[in-house]
């Protein structure tokens, strides 16, 4: 299958996005914040998007329409460096780090008062840009601004703000993006295998990918034998499919997969077949909605006959494994990344860990991974971090990465023994933790 042949021309009118105006509660209140207010200024992280002409496009907090003055100032700062061989990349003012990411006609800006590393913020801005591209395609973005540099892109992004908001929030606390791998749902191997075979047995002509996803965790993925989608593209797809507008009813929408081909759309069918469980289908044929609906009906009928749907719903309803379920004392939380499969799993945090400590540990994981994956002739294999409140170990080999938090009272030898026990446990549970054999055709 040739990538270009599999893509249709950009046709945004098929999409079924829901406006942020339909939302209520805390999210709606956040959008009403004035950027002069204490609430807006006290936010630890801000993400802003504007056009090269200084037109506001997106802000995580507040209303971008009220940020015209601020956006114009940002545009002026970027423009003042545009003639230099080294354009502006970041700035520090007081306790705030400001990171810029410029990609064609879009300027993206992250502001953090948490001392987040510049590399981390820039990678997050790249993901925000990719989410916008997934909605419009890079070809459409480029063409729009070539024809009219002052175009207000909000006309095309209307209704998708909630998707970008959710991405920004997940970037903060979901390690999947920093790990660059897919989170998987713990499930008995035989059950996962039966679900995958059902997807494969009923595959209609034109269906490229079929996946079952539970709360952004991959259950299984059917794909062409010689082609796979990049984890970054799947992150964007899972983020979109889990947003509020997609959790009820059937949806058929064009989606661009930037790592696959940023010039055009594939077409995606989304339907929640059980609470928290989505069936996501990807086709190159924009007219195959009814074929996808029939496929979903056949799949769900077989799931129901074999009691798979109930078992799938039960598995999805289970929260992530608790550290004590591993039978390892002293463990507060861990993430294990399988390098070959590009998948990972993480436990819940121990009940004694409060929200502030959860945030500190997640941020520590991100920092340690940056240090460990910078490359060089002798990349770091083990990093041990300890402070008055936290104790974290990052460890990588040729086959895995592991990030573990333990009680600060544990000594180094005890921590090493604990991690070795975790690795042995993962080996014994590997078939249930990861999607080992994806169904393919």
XYZ file of C-alpha atoms in Angstrom:
441
model
C 0.000 0.000 0.000
C 1.516 3.283 -1.071
C 1.077 6.028 1.527
C 0.084 8.698 -0.968
C -2.457 6.443 -2.687
C -4.100 5.720 0.661
C -4.877 9.368 1.302
C -7.803 11.320 -0.017
C -7.713 15.033 -0.659
C -8.437 17.285 2.336
C -12.205 17.523 2.853
C -12.802 19.087 6.245
C -16.565 19.274 5.862
C -16.986 15.583 6.826
C -15.801 16.140 10.371
C -18.115 15.919 13.362
C -16.442 18.079 15.979
C -18.246 19.590 18.930
C -17.785 23.155 20.016
C -16.222 24.076 23.295
C -19.260 26.297 23.766
C -21.260 23.124 24.409
C -19.150 22.373 27.453
C -19.889 23.517 30.934
C -18.295 23.323 34.367
C -14.621 24.088 35.146
C -13.459 24.037 31.526
C -15.947 26.711 30.498
C -14.903 28.819 33.503
C -11.245 28.553 32.456
C -12.119 29.990 29.060
C -13.701 33.039 30.713
C -10.524 34.004 32.581
C -9.175 37.424 31.714
C -5.414 37.480 31.162
C -5.196 40.458 33.547
C -6.814 38.389 36.312
C -4.946 36.709 39.144
C -6.450 33.353 38.129
C -4.879 33.560 34.670
C -1.539 34.856 35.954
C -1.308 32.135 38.608
C -1.521 29.333 36.060
C 1.761 27.431 36.094
C 1.729 26.641 32.377
C 0.314 28.463 29.366
C 0.204 27.308 25.758
C -0.524 29.870 23.041
C -0.807 29.626 19.260
C -0.842 32.538 16.828
C -0.298 33.069 13.131
C 2.787 34.697 11.619
C 0.618 37.812 11.162
C -0.016 37.933 14.915
C -3.612 36.655 14.734
C -4.630 34.749 17.885
C -5.513 31.089 17.256
C -5.518 29.257 20.581
C -4.892 29.646 24.292
C -5.336 26.984 26.940
C -6.669 29.484 29.493
C -8.763 32.530 28.834
C -10.232 33.636 25.527
C -7.782 34.104 22.669
C -9.893 37.017 21.385
C -8.895 38.986 24.491
C -5.201 38.243 23.947
C -4.714 40.230 20.748
C -2.319 42.677 22.406
C -0.280 39.877 23.954
C -0.208 37.914 20.684
C 0.956 40.992 18.787
C 3.785 41.437 21.290
C 4.828 37.804 20.811
C 4.753 38.224 17.035
C 6.921 41.334 17.334
C 9.495 39.495 19.469
C 9.716 36.651 16.969
C 9.891 39.063 14.013
C 12.757 40.989 15.620
C 14.840 37.810 15.530
C 13.667 36.611 12.115
C 16.572 38.133 10.184
C 19.154 36.474 12.411
C 20.714 33.112 11.619
C 19.738 31.920 15.094
C 16.003 32.679 15.625
C 14.581 33.036 19.103
C 14.095 29.678 20.808
C 13.554 30.537 24.453
C 13.646 33.315 27.018
C 13.761 33.500 30.787
C 12.077 36.273 32.708
C 11.902 36.079 36.478
C 10.666 32.617 37.418
C 9.146 31.967 33.980
C 10.621 30.012 31.081
C 9.251 30.963 27.654
C 9.792 28.560 24.769
C 9.011 29.301 21.121
C 8.284 26.828 18.337
C 7.911 28.190 14.814
C 6.582 25.959 12.066
C 5.606 27.633 8.818
C 2.755 30.105 9.347
C 2.128 29.037 12.970
C 3.915 30.390 16.020
C 3.549 28.374 19.222
C 4.525 29.536 22.679
C 4.800 27.761 26.038
C 5.221 29.642 29.317
C 6.081 27.732 32.478
C 6.769 28.861 36.026
C 7.706 25.309 37.074
C 11.230 25.320 35.677
C 10.268 22.775 32.997
C 13.210 21.928 30.704
C 13.254 23.799 27.410
C 13.516 20.534 25.429
C 10.410 19.175 27.133
C 8.303 22.265 26.464
C 9.395 22.354 22.839
C 8.474 18.706 22.306
C 5.054 19.449 23.822
C 4.580 22.421 21.490
C 5.417 20.141 18.563
C 2.630 17.798 19.662
C 0.163 20.699 19.896
C 1.162 21.693 16.362
C 0.687 18.097 15.206
C -2.793 18.010 16.747
C -3.725 21.098 14.720
C -2.260 19.482 11.585
C -4.282 16.328 12.320
C -7.424 18.434 12.062
C -6.509 20.438 8.942
C -3.460 18.829 7.232
C -0.232 20.709 6.645
C -1.105 21.162 2.978
C -4.311 22.989 3.851
C -2.576 25.119 6.484
C 0.161 26.154 4.071
C -2.251 26.939 1.245
C -4.519 29.037 3.463
C -1.756 31.331 4.680
C -0.055 31.553 1.299
C -3.295 32.939 -0.104
C -4.118 35.151 2.865
C -1.526 35.686 5.589
C -4.028 37.419 7.905
C -6.557 34.569 7.798
C -8.286 33.817 11.115
C -7.656 30.084 11.538
C -10.261 29.846 14.291
C -12.861 29.719 11.505
C -11.617 26.228 10.628
C -10.663 25.086 14.135
C -14.013 26.046 15.667
C -15.314 23.195 17.788
C -11.921 21.539 18.229
C -10.619 23.647 21.117
C -11.645 20.960 23.601
C -9.452 18.412 21.813
C -6.411 20.674 22.074
C -7.245 21.590 25.676
C -7.374 17.911 26.587
C -4.034 17.290 24.879
C -2.366 20.131 26.790
C -3.721 18.793 30.084
C -2.602 15.253 29.321
C 0.875 16.423 28.309
C 1.310 17.611 31.876
C 0.494 14.378 33.734
C 0.399 11.532 31.180
C 3.886 10.102 30.654
C 2.899 8.413 27.368
C 3.910 11.455 25.327
C 7.317 11.833 26.988
C 7.980 8.101 26.608
C 6.936 8.134 22.949
C 5.183 4.787 23.322
C 1.658 3.396 23.607
C 0.012 2.719 26.954
C -1.519 -0.763 26.981
C -4.390 -2.255 28.960
C -3.513 -5.219 31.168
C -5.546 -8.122 29.853
C -5.345 -11.884 29.691
C -3.441 -12.907 26.571
C -6.149 -15.273 25.288
C -8.827 -12.596 25.598
C -6.721 -10.055 23.738
C -5.962 -12.635 21.043
C -9.661 -13.461 20.546
C -10.535 -9.771 20.225
C -7.808 -9.337 17.608
C -8.913 -12.374 15.614
C -12.487 -11.102 15.565
C -11.327 -7.784 14.126
C -9.317 -9.595 11.464
C -11.953 -12.181 10.496
C -14.564 -9.587 9.557
C -12.269 -7.024 7.879
C -14.011 -5.442 4.862
C -12.211 -4.187 1.792
C -10.837 -0.699 2.370
C -10.336 -1.013 6.127
C -6.690 -0.242 6.842
C -6.512 -0.240 10.631
C -8.896 -1.383 13.344
C -8.202 -0.872 17.020
C -9.904 -1.267 20.354
C -8.948 1.403 22.882
C -9.972 1.635 26.531
C -9.496 5.063 28.119
C -6.594 5.835 25.719
C -5.003 2.440 26.517
C -4.473 0.118 23.576
C -6.247 -3.255 23.740
C -5.323 -4.471 20.260
C -4.538 -3.106 16.809
C -5.154 -4.733 13.428
C -2.895 -3.398 10.692
C -1.355 -4.125 7.290
C 1.543 -6.565 7.608
C 4.134 -4.147 6.213
C 2.782 -0.873 7.579
C 2.190 0.584 11.015
C 1.160 3.951 12.371
C 3.635 5.980 14.408
C 2.915 6.123 18.165
C 2.767 9.934 17.971
C -0.050 9.707 15.397
C -1.900 7.208 17.585
C -1.484 9.482 20.625
C -3.233 12.262 18.716
C -5.961 9.909 17.511
C -6.596 8.479 20.994
C -6.684 11.972 22.454
C -9.266 13.065 19.898
C -11.410 9.942 20.256
C -11.539 10.291 24.054
C -12.744 13.892 23.954
C -16.274 14.632 25.049
C -17.775 15.046 21.596
C -16.940 11.483 20.517
C -18.078 9.364 23.464
C -21.654 8.879 22.230
C -23.010 7.932 18.832
C -21.170 7.051 15.629
C -18.608 9.439 14.190
C -17.021 9.576 10.753
C -14.373 12.230 10.342
C -11.268 12.979 8.262
C -8.056 12.829 10.278
C -4.542 13.644 9.142
C -1.765 11.470 10.545
C 1.247 13.830 10.411
C 3.933 11.145 10.754
C 2.248 9.005 8.088
C 1.475 11.753 5.594
C 0.894 15.366 6.610
C -0.514 16.335 3.210
C -3.896 14.599 3.301
C -6.552 12.787 5.261
C -7.480 9.260 6.101
C -11.031 8.718 7.341
C -11.799 7.534 10.850
C -14.852 5.838 12.318
C -15.284 6.067 16.110
C -17.912 4.315 18.201
C -17.919 3.420 21.889
C -19.016 -0.221 22.002
C -18.900 -0.392 25.818
C -18.448 2.196 28.576
C -14.962 3.632 28.120
C -14.177 1.268 25.204
C -13.870 2.676 21.679
C -13.722 0.851 18.376
C -11.635 2.991 16.015
C -11.478 2.193 12.305
C -9.249 3.864 9.720
C -10.046 3.781 6.003
C -8.721 5.457 2.881
C -12.209 5.577 1.358
C -14.223 8.601 2.421
C -17.427 6.900 1.241
C -17.059 3.771 3.390
C -19.021 4.943 6.440
C -21.811 2.406 5.960
C -19.297 -0.400 5.390
C -17.623 0.564 8.675
C -20.993 0.585 10.443
C -21.775 -2.929 9.192
C -18.319 -4.088 10.254
C -18.891 -2.711 13.741
C -22.239 -4.519 13.924
C -20.673 -7.852 12.935
C -17.787 -7.418 15.360
C -20.059 -6.483 18.266
C -22.395 -9.371 17.488
C -19.500 -11.842 17.727
C -18.189 -10.099 20.832
C -21.619 -10.498 22.460
C -22.023 -14.130 21.382
C -18.672 -15.098 22.897
C -19.188 -12.904 25.968
C -16.147 -10.891 24.838
C -17.917 -7.548 25.118
C -18.727 -8.090 28.797
C -15.208 -9.289 29.548
C -13.736 -6.389 27.602
C -15.915 -3.935 29.529
C -14.869 -5.521 32.827
C -11.184 -5.263 31.909
C -11.588 -1.629 30.860
C -13.395 -0.802 34.116
C -10.412 -1.984 36.138
C -8.089 0.813 37.096
C -4.356 0.477 36.469
C -2.600 -2.117 38.586
C -1.903 -1.102 42.169
C 1.751 -1.459 43.269
C 0.771 -4.006 45.900
C -0.749 -6.231 43.174
C 2.793 -6.821 41.954
C 3.622 -8.373 45.313
C 6.526 -5.963 45.798
C 6.692 -3.987 49.033
C 8.111 -0.472 49.122
C 7.116 0.442 45.563
C 5.175 3.696 45.172
C 4.765 3.640 41.387
C 6.518 2.503 38.225
C 6.522 2.768 34.442
C 8.039 0.072 32.239
C 8.680 0.768 28.530
C 9.224 -2.111 26.118
C 11.638 -0.736 23.507
C 10.986 -3.307 20.784
C 7.197 -3.102 20.949
C 7.222 0.664 21.652
C 4.630 0.066 24.366
C 4.557 0.704 28.088
C 2.491 0.145 31.180
C 2.320 2.029 34.456
C 0.900 1.264 37.861
C -1.248 3.527 39.957
C 0.409 5.495 42.710
C 0.387 4.080 46.208
C -2.552 5.473 48.199
C -0.226 7.349 50.568
C 1.106 9.554 47.730
C -0.667 12.916 47.541
C -1.347 14.953 44.403
C 1.649 17.242 44.908
C 4.017 14.289 45.165
C 2.444 12.645 42.107
C 3.174 15.791 40.087
C 6.761 15.970 41.387
C 7.457 12.342 40.557
C 5.985 12.580 37.040
C 8.084 15.677 36.365
C 11.163 13.886 37.735
C 10.532 10.948 35.382
C 10.403 13.352 32.433
C 13.641 15.074 33.430
C 15.500 11.812 33.994
C 14.380 10.467 30.627
C 15.668 13.601 28.913
C 19.059 13.065 30.521
C 19.071 9.361 29.718
C 18.090 9.669 26.055
C 20.257 12.619 25.032
C 22.548 10.165 23.272
C 26.288 10.551 22.958
C 28.942 7.873 22.864
C 28.121 6.684 26.370
C 24.451 7.332 27.155
C 23.495 7.086 30.807
C 22.063 3.716 31.802
C 21.090 4.337 35.412
C 20.149 7.588 37.136
C 19.397 7.680 40.831
C 17.589 10.736 42.210
C 16.944 11.414 45.857
C 15.708 14.431 47.786
C 14.021 14.990 51.146
C 10.620 13.914 49.819
C 11.188 11.638 46.799
C 13.392 8.793 45.644
C 13.346 7.838 41.960
C 15.369 5.510 39.760
C 15.581 5.591 35.948
C 17.149 2.561 34.294
C 17.537 1.624 30.646
C 18.946 -1.392 28.854
C 18.913 -2.434 25.212
C 15.388 -3.818 25.651
C 13.578 -1.683 28.235
C 13.310 1.555 30.165
C 12.112 1.570 33.757
C 11.133 4.469 36.004
C 10.333 3.684 39.631
C 9.498 5.720 42.722
C 9.997 4.278 46.204
C 9.820 5.533 49.765
C 12.721 7.934 50.547
C 13.709 5.760 53.501
C 14.776 2.883 51.214
C 18.532 2.556 50.669
C 20.139 2.143 47.252
C 20.721 -1.598 47.603
C 17.095 -2.105 48.574
C 15.990 -0.083 45.551
C 18.147 -2.136 43.173
C 16.731 -5.362 44.610
C 13.214 -4.003 44.187
C 13.799 -3.022 40.561
C 15.289 -6.439 39.751
C 12.174 -8.018 41.227
C 10.007 -5.752 39.053
C 11.896 -6.774 35.910
C 11.408 -10.447 36.750
C 7.698 -9.842 37.347
C 7.360 -8.078 33.976
C 8.985 -11.016 32.198
C 6.448 -13.380 33.746
C 3.497 -11.090 32.887
C 4.666 -9.816 29.497
C 1.978 -11.622 27.483
C -0.745 -9.935 29.544
C 0.878 -6.500 29.768
C 1.597 -5.855 26.083
C 0.150 -6.398 22.634
C 2.677 -9.039 21.582
C 1.177 -10.264 18.310
C -0.909 -7.629 16.558
C -3.334 -9.167 14.059
C -2.186 -8.307 10.547
C -3.252 -8.996 6.975
